[in-house]
């Protein structure tokens, strides 16, 4: 069974940092594009950051560009999201997701981890 398990969420003050991790189990994700999404209460799930299979190409939403960094360690089947200069508006549940290269549909999702930024 394929699983994506997020960890690292929590409560942090504005201006602080958190590092989220997504551990993949059940298969390797070498040929998958890995992404982080977030969803705040009452809002739709939104793309935050993504990384190609090689790790050489990354993408970020405008709201996090320059503050968040996505990385992957295929040897450990893990994806990280380093979040810095956090703002209250970053408060949301953060989800890890994977889609096969060449497709647009995300095949696998994690259960999410809560990030709360206090002002």
Coordinates of N, CA, C and O in Angstrom, one line a residue:
X1 N 0.8 -1.2 0.0 CA 0.0 0.0 0.0 C 0.9 1.2 0.0 O 1.8 1.4 0.8
X2 N 0.6 2.2 -0.9 CA 1.3 3.4 -1.0 C 0.9 4.4 0.0 O -0.3 4.6 0.2
X3 N 1.8 5.0 0.7 CA 1.4 6.0 1.7 C 2.4 7.2 1.6 O 3.6 7.0 1.4
X4 N 1.8 8.4 1.8 CA 2.6 9.6 2.0 C 2.3 10.1 3.4 O 1.1 10.3 3.7
X5 N 3.3 10.3 4.2 CA 3.1 10.6 5.6 C 3.8 11.9 5.9 O 5.1 12.0 5.9
X6 N 3.1 13.0 6.2 CA 3.7 14.3 6.5 C 4.0 14.4 8.0 O 3.3 13.8 8.9
X7 N 5.0 15.2 8.4 CA 5.3 15.5 9.7 C 6.0 16.8 9.8 O 6.4 17.4 8.8
X8 N 6.1 17.3 11.0 CA 6.8 18.6 11.2 C 5.9 19.8 11.4 O 6.5 20.9 11.7
X9 N 4.6 19.7 11.3 CA 3.8 20.8 11.6 C 3.7 21.2 13.0 O 4.3 20.5 13.9
X10 N 3.1 22.3 13.3 CA 3.0 22.8 14.7 C 2.6 24.2 14.8 O 2.2 24.8 13.8
X11 N 2.8 24.8 16.0 CA 2.5 26.2 16.3 C 3.8 27.0 16.3 O 4.8 26.6 17.0
X12 N 3.8 28.1 15.6 CA 5.0 28.9 15.6 C 4.6 30.4 15.5 O 3.5 30.7 15.0
X13 N 5.5 31.2 16.1 CA 5.2 32.7 16.0 C 5.5 33.2 14.6 O 6.4 32.7 13.9
X14 N 4.9 34.3 14.3 CA 5.1 35.0 13.0 C 6.6 35.3 12.9 O 7.2 35.8 13.9
X15 N 7.2 35.1 11.8 CA 8.6 35.3 11.6 C 9.5 34.1 11.8 O 10.7 34.0 11.5
X16 N 8.9 33.0 12.4 CA 9.6 31.8 12.7 C 9.7 30.9 11.5 O 9.3 31.2 10.4
X17 N 10.2 29.7 11.8 CA 10.5 28.7 10.8 C 10.0 27.3 11.2 O 9.9 27.0 12.4
X18 N 9.6 26.5 10.2 CA 9.3 25.1 10.4 C 9.8 24.4 9.2 O 9.9 24.9 8.1
X19 N 10.1 23.1 9.4 CA 10.5 22.2 8.3 C 9.5 21.0 8.3 O 9.4 20.2 9.2
X20 N 8.8 20.9 7.2 CA 7.9 19.8 7.0 C 8.6 18.7 6.2 O 9.4 19.0 5.4
X21 N 8.2 17.5 6.5 CA 8.8 16.3 5.8 C 7.6 15.4 5.4 O 6.6 15.3 6.0
X22 N 7.9 14.8 4.2 CA 6.9 13.8 3.7 C 7.6 12.6 3.4 O 8.5 12.5 2.5
X23 N 7.3 11.5 4.1 CA 7.9 10.2 3.9 C 7.0 9.3 3.0 O 5.8 9.2 3.3
X24 N 7.6 8.8 2.0 CA 6.8 7.9 1.1 C 7.1 6.5 1.4 O 8.3 6.1 1.5
X25 N 6.1 5.7 1.4 CA 6.3 4.3 1.7 C 5.4 3.5 0.7 O 4.4 3.9 0.2
X26 N 5.9 2.3 0.4 CA 5.1 1.4 -0.5 C 5.6 1.4 -1.9 O 5.3 0.5 -2.7
X27 N 6.4 2.4 -2.3 CA 7.0 2.4 -3.7 C 8.0 3.6 -3.7 O 8.0 4.4 -2.8
X28 N 8.8 3.6 -4.7 CA 9.8 4.7 -4.8 C 9.1 5.8 -5.7 O 8.2 5.4 -6.6
X29 N 9.5 7.0 -5.5 CA 8.8 8.1 -6.2 C 9.8 8.8 -7.1 O 9.7 10.0 -7.4
X30 N 10.8 8.1 -7.6 CA 11.8 8.7 -8.4 C 11.2 9.3 -9.6 O 11.7 10.4 -10.1
X31 N 10.2 8.7 -10.2 CA 9.6 9.2 -11.5 C 8.4 10.1 -11.2 O 7.5 10.2 -12.1
X32 N 8.3 10.6 -10.0 CA 7.1 11.4 -9.7 C 7.5 12.8 -9.4 O 8.5 13.1 -8.8
X33 N 6.6 13.7 -9.8 CA 6.7 15.1 -9.4 C 6.1 15.2 -8.0 O 4.9 14.8 -7.8
X34 N 6.8 15.8 -7.1 CA 6.3 15.9 -5.7 C 5.9 17.3 -5.4 O 6.6 18.3 -5.8
X35 N 4.8 17.5 -4.7 CA 4.3 18.8 -4.4 C 3.8 18.9 -3.0 O 3.5 17.9 -2.3
X36 N 3.8 20.2 -2.5 CA 3.1 20.5 -1.3 C 1.9 21.4 -1.6 O 2.1 22.4 -2.4
X37 N 0.8 21.2 -1.0 CA -0.4 22.0 -1.1 C -0.8 22.4 0.3 O -0.3 21.8 1.3
X38 N -1.6 23.5 0.4 CA -2.1 23.8 1.7 C -3.6 24.2 1.6 O -4.1 24.6 0.5
X39 N -4.3 24.0 2.7 CA -5.8 24.3 2.7 C -6.1 25.0 4.0 O -6.0 24.4 5.1
X40 N -6.5 26.2 4.0 CA -7.0 26.9 5.2 C -8.5 26.7 5.3 O -9.2 26.5 4.3
X41 N -9.0 26.9 6.5 CA -10.5 26.7 6.7 C -11.3 27.6 5.8 O -11.1 28.8 5.7
X42 N -12.3 27.0 5.1 CA -13.1 27.7 4.2 C -12.6 28.0 2.8 O -13.2 28.6 2.0
X43 N -11.3 27.6 2.6 CA -10.7 27.8 1.3 C -10.4 26.5 0.6 O -10.5 25.4 1.2
X44 N -10.2 26.7 -0.7 CA -9.8 25.5 -1.5 C -8.3 25.1 -1.2 O -7.5 25.9 -0.8
X45 N -8.0 23.9 -1.6 CA -6.6 23.4 -1.5 C -5.8 24.1 -2.6 O -6.2 24.2 -3.7
X46 N -4.7 24.7 -2.2 CA -3.9 25.5 -3.1 C -2.5 24.9 -3.2 O -1.9 24.4 -2.2
X47 N -1.9 25.0 -4.4 CA -0.5 24.6 -4.6 C 0.4 25.5 -3.9 O 0.3 26.8 -3.9
X48 N 1.4 25.0 -3.3 CA 2.4 25.8 -2.5 C 3.8 25.7 -3.2 O 4.4 26.7 -3.5
X49 N 4.2 24.4 -3.5 CA 5.6 24.2 -4.1 C 5.6 22.8 -4.7 O 4.9 21.9 -4.3
X50 N 6.5 22.7 -5.7 CA 6.7 21.4 -6.4 C 8.1 21.3 -6.8 O 8.9 22.2 -7.0
X51 N 8.5 20.0 -7.0 CA 9.9 19.7 -7.4 C 9.9 18.5 -8.3 O 9.2 17.5 -8.2
X52 N 10.7 18.6 -9.4 CA 10.8 17.6 -10.4 C 11.5 16.4 -9.9 O 12.1 16.4 -8.8
X53 N 11.5 15.3 -10.7 CA 12.1 14.0 -10.2 C 13.6 14.2 -10.0 O 14.1 13.5 -9.1
X54 N 14.2 15.0 -10.7 CA 15.7 15.2 -10.5 C 16.0 16.2 -9.4 O 17.2 16.2 -9.0
X55 N 15.0 16.9 -9.0 CA 15.3 18.0 -8.0 C 15.8 19.3 -8.6 O 16.0 20.2 -7.9
X56 N 16.0 19.3 -9.9 CA 16.6 20.5 -10.5 C 15.6 21.6 -10.9 O 16.0 22.7 -11.1
X57 N 14.4 21.2 -10.9 CA 13.3 22.2 -11.3 C 12.3 22.3 -10.1 O 11.8 21.3 -9.7
X58 N 12.2 23.5 -9.6 CA 11.2 23.7 -8.6 C 10.2 24.8 -9.0 O 10.5 25.6 -9.9
X59 N 9.1 24.8 -8.3 CA 8.1 25.9 -8.6 C 7.5 26.2 -7.2 O 7.3 25.4 -6.3
X60 N 7.1 27.5 -7.2 CA 6.5 28.0 -5.9 C 5.3 28.9 -6.2 O 5.3 29.6 -7.3
X61 N 4.4 29.0 -5.4 CA 3.3 30.0 -5.5 C 3.9 31.3 -5.2 O 4.9 31.4 -4.4
X62 N 3.3 32.4 -5.7 CA 3.8 33.7 -5.4 C 3.8 34.1 -4.0 O 4.7 34.8 -3.5
X63 N 2.9 33.5 -3.2 CA 2.8 33.9 -1.8 C 3.9 33.3 -0.9 O 4.1 33.8 0.2
X64 N 4.6 32.3 -1.4 CA 5.7 31.7 -0.6 C 7.0 31.9 -1.2 O 8.0 31.5 -0.6
X65 N 7.1 32.3 -2.4 CA 8.4 32.5 -3.1 C 9.3 33.3 -2.3 O 9.0 34.4 -1.9
X66 N 10.5 32.8 -2.2 CA 11.6 33.5 -1.4 C 11.5 33.2 0.1 O 12.5 33.6 0.8
X67 N 10.5 32.6 0.5 CA 10.4 32.2 1.9 C 10.4 30.7 2.2 O 10.9 30.2 3.2
X68 N 9.9 29.9 1.2 CA 9.8 28.5 1.4 C 10.8 27.8 0.4 O 11.0 28.3 -0.7
X69 N 11.3 26.7 0.8 CA 12.2 25.9 -0.1 C 11.8 24.4 -0.1 O 11.8 23.9 1.0
X70 N 11.6 23.9 -1.3 CA 11.3 22.5 -1.4 C 12.5 21.7 -1.8 O 13.3 22.2 -2.6
X71 N 12.7 20.5 -1.2 CA 13.8 19.7 -1.6 C 13.4 18.2 -1.5 O 12.3 17.9 -0.9
X72 N 14.2 17.3 -2.1 CA 13.8 15.9 -2.1 C 15.1 15.1 -1.9 O 16.2 15.5 -2.3
X73 N 14.9 14.0 -1.2 CA 16.0 13.0 -1.0 C 15.4 11.6 -1.4 O 14.8 11.0 -0.7
X74 N 15.7 11.3 -2.7 CA 15.2 10.0 -3.2 C 15.8 8.8 -2.5 O 15.1 7.8 -2.5
X75 N 17.0 8.9 -2.0 CA 17.6 7.8 -1.3 C 16.7 7.4 -0.1 O 16.7 6.3 0.3
X76 N 16.1 8.5 0.5 CA 15.3 8.3 1.7 C 13.8 8.3 1.4 O 13.0 8.3 2.3
X77 N 13.5 8.5 0.1 CA 12.1 8.6 -0.3 C 11.3 9.7 0.5 O 10.2 9.5 1.0
X78 N 12.0 10.9 0.6 CA 11.5 11.9 1.4 C 11.5 13.3 0.7 O 12.4 13.5 -0.1
X79 N 10.5 14.1 0.9 CA 10.4 15.4 0.4 C 10.3 16.4 1.6 O 9.6 16.1 2.6
X80 N 11.0 17.5 1.5 CA 10.9 18.5 2.6 C 10.4 19.8 2.1 O 10.6 20.2 1.0
X81 N 9.8 20.6 3.1 CA 9.4 21.9 2.8 C 10.0 22.8 3.9 O 9.4 22.7 5.1
X82 N 11.0 23.5 3.7 CA 11.6 24.4 4.7 C 10.8 25.8 4.6 O 10.8 26.4 3.5
X83 N 10.2 26.1 5.7 CA 9.3 27.4 5.7 C 10.0 28.4 6.6 O 10.2 28.1 7.8
X84 N 10.2 29.5 6.1 CA 10.9 30.6 6.9 C 10.0 31.9 6.8 O 9.2 32.0 5.9
X85 N 10.3 32.8 7.7 CA 9.6 34.1 7.7 C 8.1 33.8 7.6 O 7.3 34.4 6.9
X86 N 7.6 32.9 8.5 CA 6.2 32.5 8.4 C 5.3 33.7 8.8 O 5.6 34.5 9.7
X87 N 4.1 33.7 8.2 CA 3.1 34.7 8.4 C 1.8 34.0 8.9 O 1.6 32.9 8.6
X88 N 1.0 34.8 9.6 CA -0.3 34.2 10.0 C -1.1 33.6 8.9 O -1.8 32.6 9.1
X89 N -1.0 34.2 7.7 CA -1.8 33.8 6.6 C -1.2 32.4 6.0 O -1.8 31.8 5.1
X90 N -0.1 32.0 6.5 CA 0.4 30.6 6.1 C -0.3 29.5 6.9 O -0.1 28.3 6.6
X91 N -1.1 29.9 7.9 CA -1.8 28.9 8.7 C -2.7 28.1 7.8 O -3.6 28.6 7.1
X92 N -2.5 26.8 7.9 CA -3.3 25.9 7.1 C -2.9 24.4 7.4 O -1.9 24.2 8.1
X93 N -3.7 23.5 6.8 CA -3.2 22.1 6.8 C -2.4 21.9 5.5 O -2.8 22.3 4.4
X94 N -1.2 21.4 5.7 CA -0.3 21.2 4.6 C -0.3 19.7 4.1 O -0.1 18.8 5.0
X95 N -0.4 19.5 2.8 CA -0.5 18.2 2.3 C 0.7 17.9 1.3 O 1.0 18.8 0.5
X96 N 1.2 16.7 1.3 CA 2.2 16.2 0.4 C 1.4 15.5 -0.7 O 0.4 14.8 -0.4
X97 N 1.9 15.6 -2.0 CA 1.2 14.9 -3.0 C 2.2 14.5 -4.1 O 3.2 15.1 -4.2
X98 N 1.8 13.4 -4.9 CA 2.7 12.9 -5.9 C 1.9 12.7 -7.2 O 0.8 12.1 -7.1
X99 N 2.5 13.1 -8.3 CA 1.9 12.7 -9.6 C 3.0 12.2 -10.5 O 4.2 12.6 -10.5
X100 N 2.6 11.2 -11.3 CA 3.6 10.6 -12.3 C 4.0 11.6 -13.3 O 3.2 12.4 -13.8
X101 N 5.3 11.7 -13.6 CA 5.8 12.6 -14.6 C 5.0 12.5 -15.9 O 4.7 11.3 -16.4
X102 N 4.7 13.6 -16.5 CA 3.9 13.5 -17.8 C 2.4 13.6 -17.6 O 1.7 13.6 -18.6
X103 N 2.0 13.5 -16.4 CA 0.5 13.6 -16.1 C 0.3 14.8 -15.2 O 1.2 15.3 -14.6
X104 N -1.0 15.2 -15.1 CA -1.3 16.3 -14.3 C -2.1 15.9 -13.1 O -2.4 16.8 -12.2
X105 N -2.6 14.7 -13.0 CA -3.4 14.3 -11.9 C -2.5 13.8 -10.8 O -1.6 12.9 -11.0
X106 N -2.8 14.2 -9.6 CA -2.0 13.7 -8.4 C -2.6 12.4 -8.0 O -3.8 12.3 -7.7
X107 N -1.7 11.4 -8.0 CA -2.2 10.0 -7.7 C -2.2 9.7 -6.2 O -3.0 8.9 -5.8
X108 N -1.3 10.4 -5.5 CA -1.2 10.1 -4.0 C -1.2 11.3 -3.2 O -0.6 12.3 -3.6
X109 N -1.9 11.2 -2.0 CA -1.9 12.4 -1.1 C -1.7 11.9 0.3 O -2.0 10.7 0.7
X110 N -1.0 12.7 1.1 CA -0.9 12.4 2.5 C -2.1 12.9 3.3 O -3.0 13.4 2.7
X111 N -2.1 12.6 4.6 CA -3.2 13.0 5.4 C -3.2 14.4 5.9 O -4.2 14.9 6.4
X112 N -2.0 15.1 5.7 CA -1.9 16.5 6.1 C -1.3 16.7 7.5 O -1.4 15.8 8.4
X113 N -0.7 17.9 7.6 CA -0.1 18.2 8.9 C -0.5 19.7 9.1 O -0.4 20.5 8.2
X114 N -0.9 20.0 10.4 CA -1.4 21.4 10.7 C -0.2 22.3 10.9 O 0.7 22.0 11.7
X115 N -0.2 23.5 10.3 CA 0.7 24.5 10.6 C -0.1 25.8 11.1 O -1.0 26.2 10.4
X116 N 0.2 26.3 12.2 CA -0.4 27.4 12.8 C 0.6 28.5 13.1 O 1.5 28.2 13.9
X117 N 0.4 29.7 12.6 CA 1.3 30.8 12.8 C 0.6 31.8 13.6 O -0.4 32.4 13.1
X118 N 1.1 32.1 14.7 CA 0.4 33.2 15.6 C 1.1 34.5 15.4 O 2.2 34.6 15.1
X119 N 0.2 35.5 15.5 CA 0.7 36.9 15.2 C 1.3 37.5 16.5 O 1.2 37.0 17.6

